[in-house]
XYZ file of C-alpha atoms in Angstrom:
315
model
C -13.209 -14.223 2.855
C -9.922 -14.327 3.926
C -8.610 -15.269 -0.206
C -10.972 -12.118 -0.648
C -8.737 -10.292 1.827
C -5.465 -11.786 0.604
C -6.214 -10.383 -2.712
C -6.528 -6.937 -1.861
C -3.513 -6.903 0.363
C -1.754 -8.377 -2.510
C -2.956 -5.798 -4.874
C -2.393 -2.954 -2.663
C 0.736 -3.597 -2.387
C 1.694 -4.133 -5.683
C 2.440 -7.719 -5.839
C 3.696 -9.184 -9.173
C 1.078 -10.082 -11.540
C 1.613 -13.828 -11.382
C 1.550 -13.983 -7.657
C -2.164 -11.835 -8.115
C -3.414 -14.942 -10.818
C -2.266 -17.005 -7.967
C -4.428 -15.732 -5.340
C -7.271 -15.208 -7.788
C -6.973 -18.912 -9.085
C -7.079 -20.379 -5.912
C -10.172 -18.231 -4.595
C -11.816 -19.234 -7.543
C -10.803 -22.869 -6.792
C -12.191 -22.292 -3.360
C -15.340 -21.105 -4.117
C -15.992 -23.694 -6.406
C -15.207 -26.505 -4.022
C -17.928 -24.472 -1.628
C -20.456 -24.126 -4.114
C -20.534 -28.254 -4.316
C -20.316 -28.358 -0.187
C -23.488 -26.509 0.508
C -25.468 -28.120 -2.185
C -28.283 -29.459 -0.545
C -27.368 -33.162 -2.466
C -24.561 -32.746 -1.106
C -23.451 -36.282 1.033
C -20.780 -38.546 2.485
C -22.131 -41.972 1.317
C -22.106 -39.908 -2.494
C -20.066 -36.673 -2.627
C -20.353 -34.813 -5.548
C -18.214 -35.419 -8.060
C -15.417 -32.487 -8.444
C -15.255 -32.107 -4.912
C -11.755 -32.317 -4.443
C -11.110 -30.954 -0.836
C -9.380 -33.559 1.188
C -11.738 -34.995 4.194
C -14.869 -34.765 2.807
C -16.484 -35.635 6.230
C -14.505 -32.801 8.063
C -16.220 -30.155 5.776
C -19.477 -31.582 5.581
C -19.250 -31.095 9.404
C -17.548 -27.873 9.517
C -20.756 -26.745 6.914
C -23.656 -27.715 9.669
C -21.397 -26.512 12.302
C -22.791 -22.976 13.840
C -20.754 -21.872 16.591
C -23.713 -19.508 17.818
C -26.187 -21.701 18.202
C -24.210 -24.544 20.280
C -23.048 -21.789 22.807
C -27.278 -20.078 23.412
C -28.001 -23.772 24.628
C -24.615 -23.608 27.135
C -24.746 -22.502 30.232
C -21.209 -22.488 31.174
C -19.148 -19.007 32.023
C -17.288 -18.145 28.986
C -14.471 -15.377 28.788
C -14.301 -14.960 24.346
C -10.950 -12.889 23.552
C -10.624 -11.487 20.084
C -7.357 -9.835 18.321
C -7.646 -6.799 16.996
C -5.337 -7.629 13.953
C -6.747 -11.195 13.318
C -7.148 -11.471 9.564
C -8.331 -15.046 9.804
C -10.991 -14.652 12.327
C -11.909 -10.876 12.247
C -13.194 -8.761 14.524
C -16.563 -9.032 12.309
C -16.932 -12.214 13.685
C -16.625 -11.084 17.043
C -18.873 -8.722 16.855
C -21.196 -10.941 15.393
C -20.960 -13.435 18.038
C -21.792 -10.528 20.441
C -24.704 -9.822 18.678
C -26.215 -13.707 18.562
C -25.236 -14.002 22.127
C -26.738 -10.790 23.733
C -29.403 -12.484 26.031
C -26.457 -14.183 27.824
C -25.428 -12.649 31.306
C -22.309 -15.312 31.926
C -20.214 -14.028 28.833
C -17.281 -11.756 28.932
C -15.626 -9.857 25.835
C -12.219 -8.554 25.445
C -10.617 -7.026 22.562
C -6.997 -6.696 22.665
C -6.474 -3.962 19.650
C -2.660 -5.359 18.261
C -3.250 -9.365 18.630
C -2.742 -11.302 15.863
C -4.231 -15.133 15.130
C -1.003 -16.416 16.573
C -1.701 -14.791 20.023
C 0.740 -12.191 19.930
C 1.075 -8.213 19.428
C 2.146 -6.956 16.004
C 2.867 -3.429 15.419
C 2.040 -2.872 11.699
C -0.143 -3.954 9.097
C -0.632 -7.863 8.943
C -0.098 -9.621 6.029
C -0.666 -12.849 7.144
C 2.633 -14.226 6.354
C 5.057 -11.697 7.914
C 3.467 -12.167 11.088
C 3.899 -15.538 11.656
C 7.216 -16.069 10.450
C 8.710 -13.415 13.600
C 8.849 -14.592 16.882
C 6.685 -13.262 19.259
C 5.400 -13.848 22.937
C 1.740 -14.135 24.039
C 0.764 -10.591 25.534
C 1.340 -10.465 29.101
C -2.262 -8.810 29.481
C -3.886 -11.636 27.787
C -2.131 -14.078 30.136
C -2.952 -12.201 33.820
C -6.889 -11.531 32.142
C -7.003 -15.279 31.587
C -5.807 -15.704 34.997
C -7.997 -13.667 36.250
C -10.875 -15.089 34.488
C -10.088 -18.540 35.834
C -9.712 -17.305 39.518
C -12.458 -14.956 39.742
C -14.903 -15.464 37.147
C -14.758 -11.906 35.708
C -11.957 -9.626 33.905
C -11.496 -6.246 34.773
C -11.696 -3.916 31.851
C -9.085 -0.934 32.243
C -11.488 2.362 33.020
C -10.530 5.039 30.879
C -8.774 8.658 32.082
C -10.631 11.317 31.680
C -8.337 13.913 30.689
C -10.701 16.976 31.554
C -9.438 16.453 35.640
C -6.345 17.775 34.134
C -6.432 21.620 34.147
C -4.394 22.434 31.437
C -6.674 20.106 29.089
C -8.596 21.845 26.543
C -11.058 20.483 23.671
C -9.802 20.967 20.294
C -6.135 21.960 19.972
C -4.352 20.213 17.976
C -2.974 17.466 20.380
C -6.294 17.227 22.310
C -7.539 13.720 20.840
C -4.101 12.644 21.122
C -3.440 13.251 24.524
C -6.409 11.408 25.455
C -5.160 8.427 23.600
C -1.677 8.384 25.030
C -2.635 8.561 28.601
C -5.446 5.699 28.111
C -2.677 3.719 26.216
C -0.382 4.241 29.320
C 2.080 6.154 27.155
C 2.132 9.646 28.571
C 0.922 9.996 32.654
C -0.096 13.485 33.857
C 0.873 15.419 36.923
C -1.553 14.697 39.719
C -0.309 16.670 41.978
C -1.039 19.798 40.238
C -3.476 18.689 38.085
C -1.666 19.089 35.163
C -0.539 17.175 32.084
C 2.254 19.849 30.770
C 1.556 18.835 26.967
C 4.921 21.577 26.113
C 7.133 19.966 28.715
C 10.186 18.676 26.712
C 10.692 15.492 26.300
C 14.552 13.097 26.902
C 15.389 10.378 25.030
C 15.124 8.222 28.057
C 11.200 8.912 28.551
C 11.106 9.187 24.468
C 12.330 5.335 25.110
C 9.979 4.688 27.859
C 6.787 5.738 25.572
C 8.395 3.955 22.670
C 8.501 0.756 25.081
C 5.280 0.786 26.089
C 3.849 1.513 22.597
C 5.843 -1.482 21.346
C 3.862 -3.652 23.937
C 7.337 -5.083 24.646
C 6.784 -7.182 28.026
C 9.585 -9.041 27.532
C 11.227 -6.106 29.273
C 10.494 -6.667 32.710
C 11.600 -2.959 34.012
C 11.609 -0.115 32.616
C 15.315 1.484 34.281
C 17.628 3.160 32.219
C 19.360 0.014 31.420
C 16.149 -1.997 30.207
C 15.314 1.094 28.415
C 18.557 1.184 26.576
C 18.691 -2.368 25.646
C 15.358 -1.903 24.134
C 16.853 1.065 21.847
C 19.446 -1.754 20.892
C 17.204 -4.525 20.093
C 14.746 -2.111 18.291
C 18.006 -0.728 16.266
C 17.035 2.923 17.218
C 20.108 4.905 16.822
C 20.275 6.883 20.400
C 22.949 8.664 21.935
C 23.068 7.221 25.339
C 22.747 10.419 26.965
C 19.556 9.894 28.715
C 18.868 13.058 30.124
C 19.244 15.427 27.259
C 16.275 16.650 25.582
C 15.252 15.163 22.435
C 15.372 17.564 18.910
C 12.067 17.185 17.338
C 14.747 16.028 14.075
C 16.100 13.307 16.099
C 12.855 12.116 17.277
C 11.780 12.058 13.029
C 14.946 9.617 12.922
C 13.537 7.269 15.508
C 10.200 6.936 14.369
C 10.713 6.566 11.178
C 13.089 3.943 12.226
C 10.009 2.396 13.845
C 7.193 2.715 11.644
C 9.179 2.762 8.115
C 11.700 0.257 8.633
C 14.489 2.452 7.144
C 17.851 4.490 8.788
C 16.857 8.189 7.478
C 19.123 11.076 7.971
C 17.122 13.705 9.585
C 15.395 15.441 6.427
C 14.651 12.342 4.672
C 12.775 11.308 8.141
C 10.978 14.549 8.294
C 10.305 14.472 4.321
C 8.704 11.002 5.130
C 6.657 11.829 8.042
C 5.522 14.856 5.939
C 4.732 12.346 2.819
C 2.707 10.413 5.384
C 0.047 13.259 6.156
C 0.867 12.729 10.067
C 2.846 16.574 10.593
C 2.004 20.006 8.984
C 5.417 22.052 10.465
C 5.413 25.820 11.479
C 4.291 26.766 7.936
C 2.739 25.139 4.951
C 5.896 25.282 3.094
C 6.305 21.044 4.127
C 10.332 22.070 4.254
C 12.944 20.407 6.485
C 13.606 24.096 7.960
C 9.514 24.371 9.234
C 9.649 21.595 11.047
C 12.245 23.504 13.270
C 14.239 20.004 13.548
C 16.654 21.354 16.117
C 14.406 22.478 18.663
C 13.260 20.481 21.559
C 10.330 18.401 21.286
C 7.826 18.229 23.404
C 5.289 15.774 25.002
C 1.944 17.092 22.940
C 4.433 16.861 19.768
C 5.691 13.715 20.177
C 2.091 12.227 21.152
C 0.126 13.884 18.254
C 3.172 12.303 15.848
C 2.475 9.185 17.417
C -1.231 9.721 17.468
C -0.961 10.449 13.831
C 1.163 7.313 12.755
C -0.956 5.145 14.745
C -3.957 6.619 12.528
C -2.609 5.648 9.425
C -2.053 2.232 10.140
């Protein structure tokens, strides 16, 4: 499965040919090799002959090895964690497990939506190389849920917001679905105090960095001050102008997050051509020009999270 997957990423992303005949020769090698494994006749004190993966005992193991059915006769607590961006065990499997291991009351899920196999966040698209070659920390939620788990016996799953105690919240605009999703991902907060969320309050490039932080998943910052927040513009290579309190042009916020999610230092109308490219903004008209995006003009907190929304989307 995961050659299967390999492939696809590979020819998705337009990988030269011989690097495709690669991956194809070695999933046919694979399945091969598998074909001889779980042939009944298949044994240690005789193993087929063409079977040419190394420790032939390991595999003949691994093949009567069902994960499932060893945990239903357990009846130990277990806490199973699953990463949302594993591509070697997927989130199929987990699933799965769920499924075979329903009649169990002592069994806890989490899913933590931008893990990898390695244990840590990654913000785009694994390939499962890229991944693993950047260094990375183990989330800090992971780490205080395991805790948790080990103290208590139980993890507590995050309850959701429900943005309708907001007053100002209304069902189908256009940055409905992604207000919801920024203030259950922590990003945006709303005004409790007046029941409000203000979804056309401008926003500064200080709390543009603050949302930007927390989207990032970044705990190595351990505050989020205008210092920390500043250091993380530096690290990230997000060109900002240090003035933390001025509000943020909806052009220069194109800039940043195409800095973030395209990898590349755009002057303003190449960043709004590419967030147009990408499906994720529509402007004031349907012209898709530089000049309907209104670049110079403020942006605002429903803006900035229906961008993000958007981005997020496409991933």
């Amino acid at each position: 499965m995961q050659l299967e997957q390999a492939l696809e990423r590979a020819k998705k992303s337009n990988e030269a040919p011989e690097t495709i005949d690669a991956i194809e020769q070695q999933e046919l090698f694979y399945k091969q090799q598998f074909a001889l494994l779980n042939d009944p006749q298949f044994s240690l004190s005789n193993p087929p002959q063409g079977f040419a993966l190394p420790q032939a005992s390991w595999w003949y193991d691994l093949r009567n090895y069902v994960p499932a059915d060893l945990i239903k006769k357990q009846e130990i607590p277990m806490f199973v964690v699953q990463g949302g961006k594993d591509i070697q065990v997927p989130v199929s499997d987990y699933e799965q497990l769920k499924g075979e291991l329903k009649e169990r009351t002592n069994v806890q899920y989490k899913l933590y939506p931008n893990m990898f196999h390695g244990l840590a966040n990654w913000e785009g698209e694994p390939n499962g190389t890229t991944e693993y070659m950047t260094p990375g920390i183990v989330p800090q939620e992971l780490i205080t849920d395991i805790s948790n788990w080990m103290k208590k016996g139980e993890v507590t799953e995050t309850p959701l917001i429900d943005p309708t105690v907001f007053t100002d919240y209304k069902e189908g605009l256009y940055w409905s679905e992604a207000i919801k999703w920024a203030l259950n991902k922590g990003l945006v907060v709303g005004f409790s105090d007046e029941k409000k969320l203000k979804p056309d309050l401008t926003i500064t490039e200080s709390q543009y960095l603050r949302i930007m932080l927390c989207y990032s998943n970044d705990h190595s910052q351990k505050e989020e001050s205008i210092k920390s927040l500043y250091e993380f513009a530096k690290e990230k290579g997000l060109k900002v102008s240090g003035k933390s309190n001025v509000n943020l042009t909806r052009g220069q916020a194109a800039v940043l997050l195409t800095k973030t999610f395209a990898k590349q230092n755009f002057t303003e109308k190449q960043a709004v051509q590419w967030l147009f490219d990408q499906g994720v903004i529509n402007g004031y008209d349907q012209s898709h020009s530089y000049e309907s995006f209104k670049p110079t003009m403020a942006i605002s907190r429903a803006h900035l999270v229906t961008i993000l929304y958007n981005l997020e989307q496409k991933k």
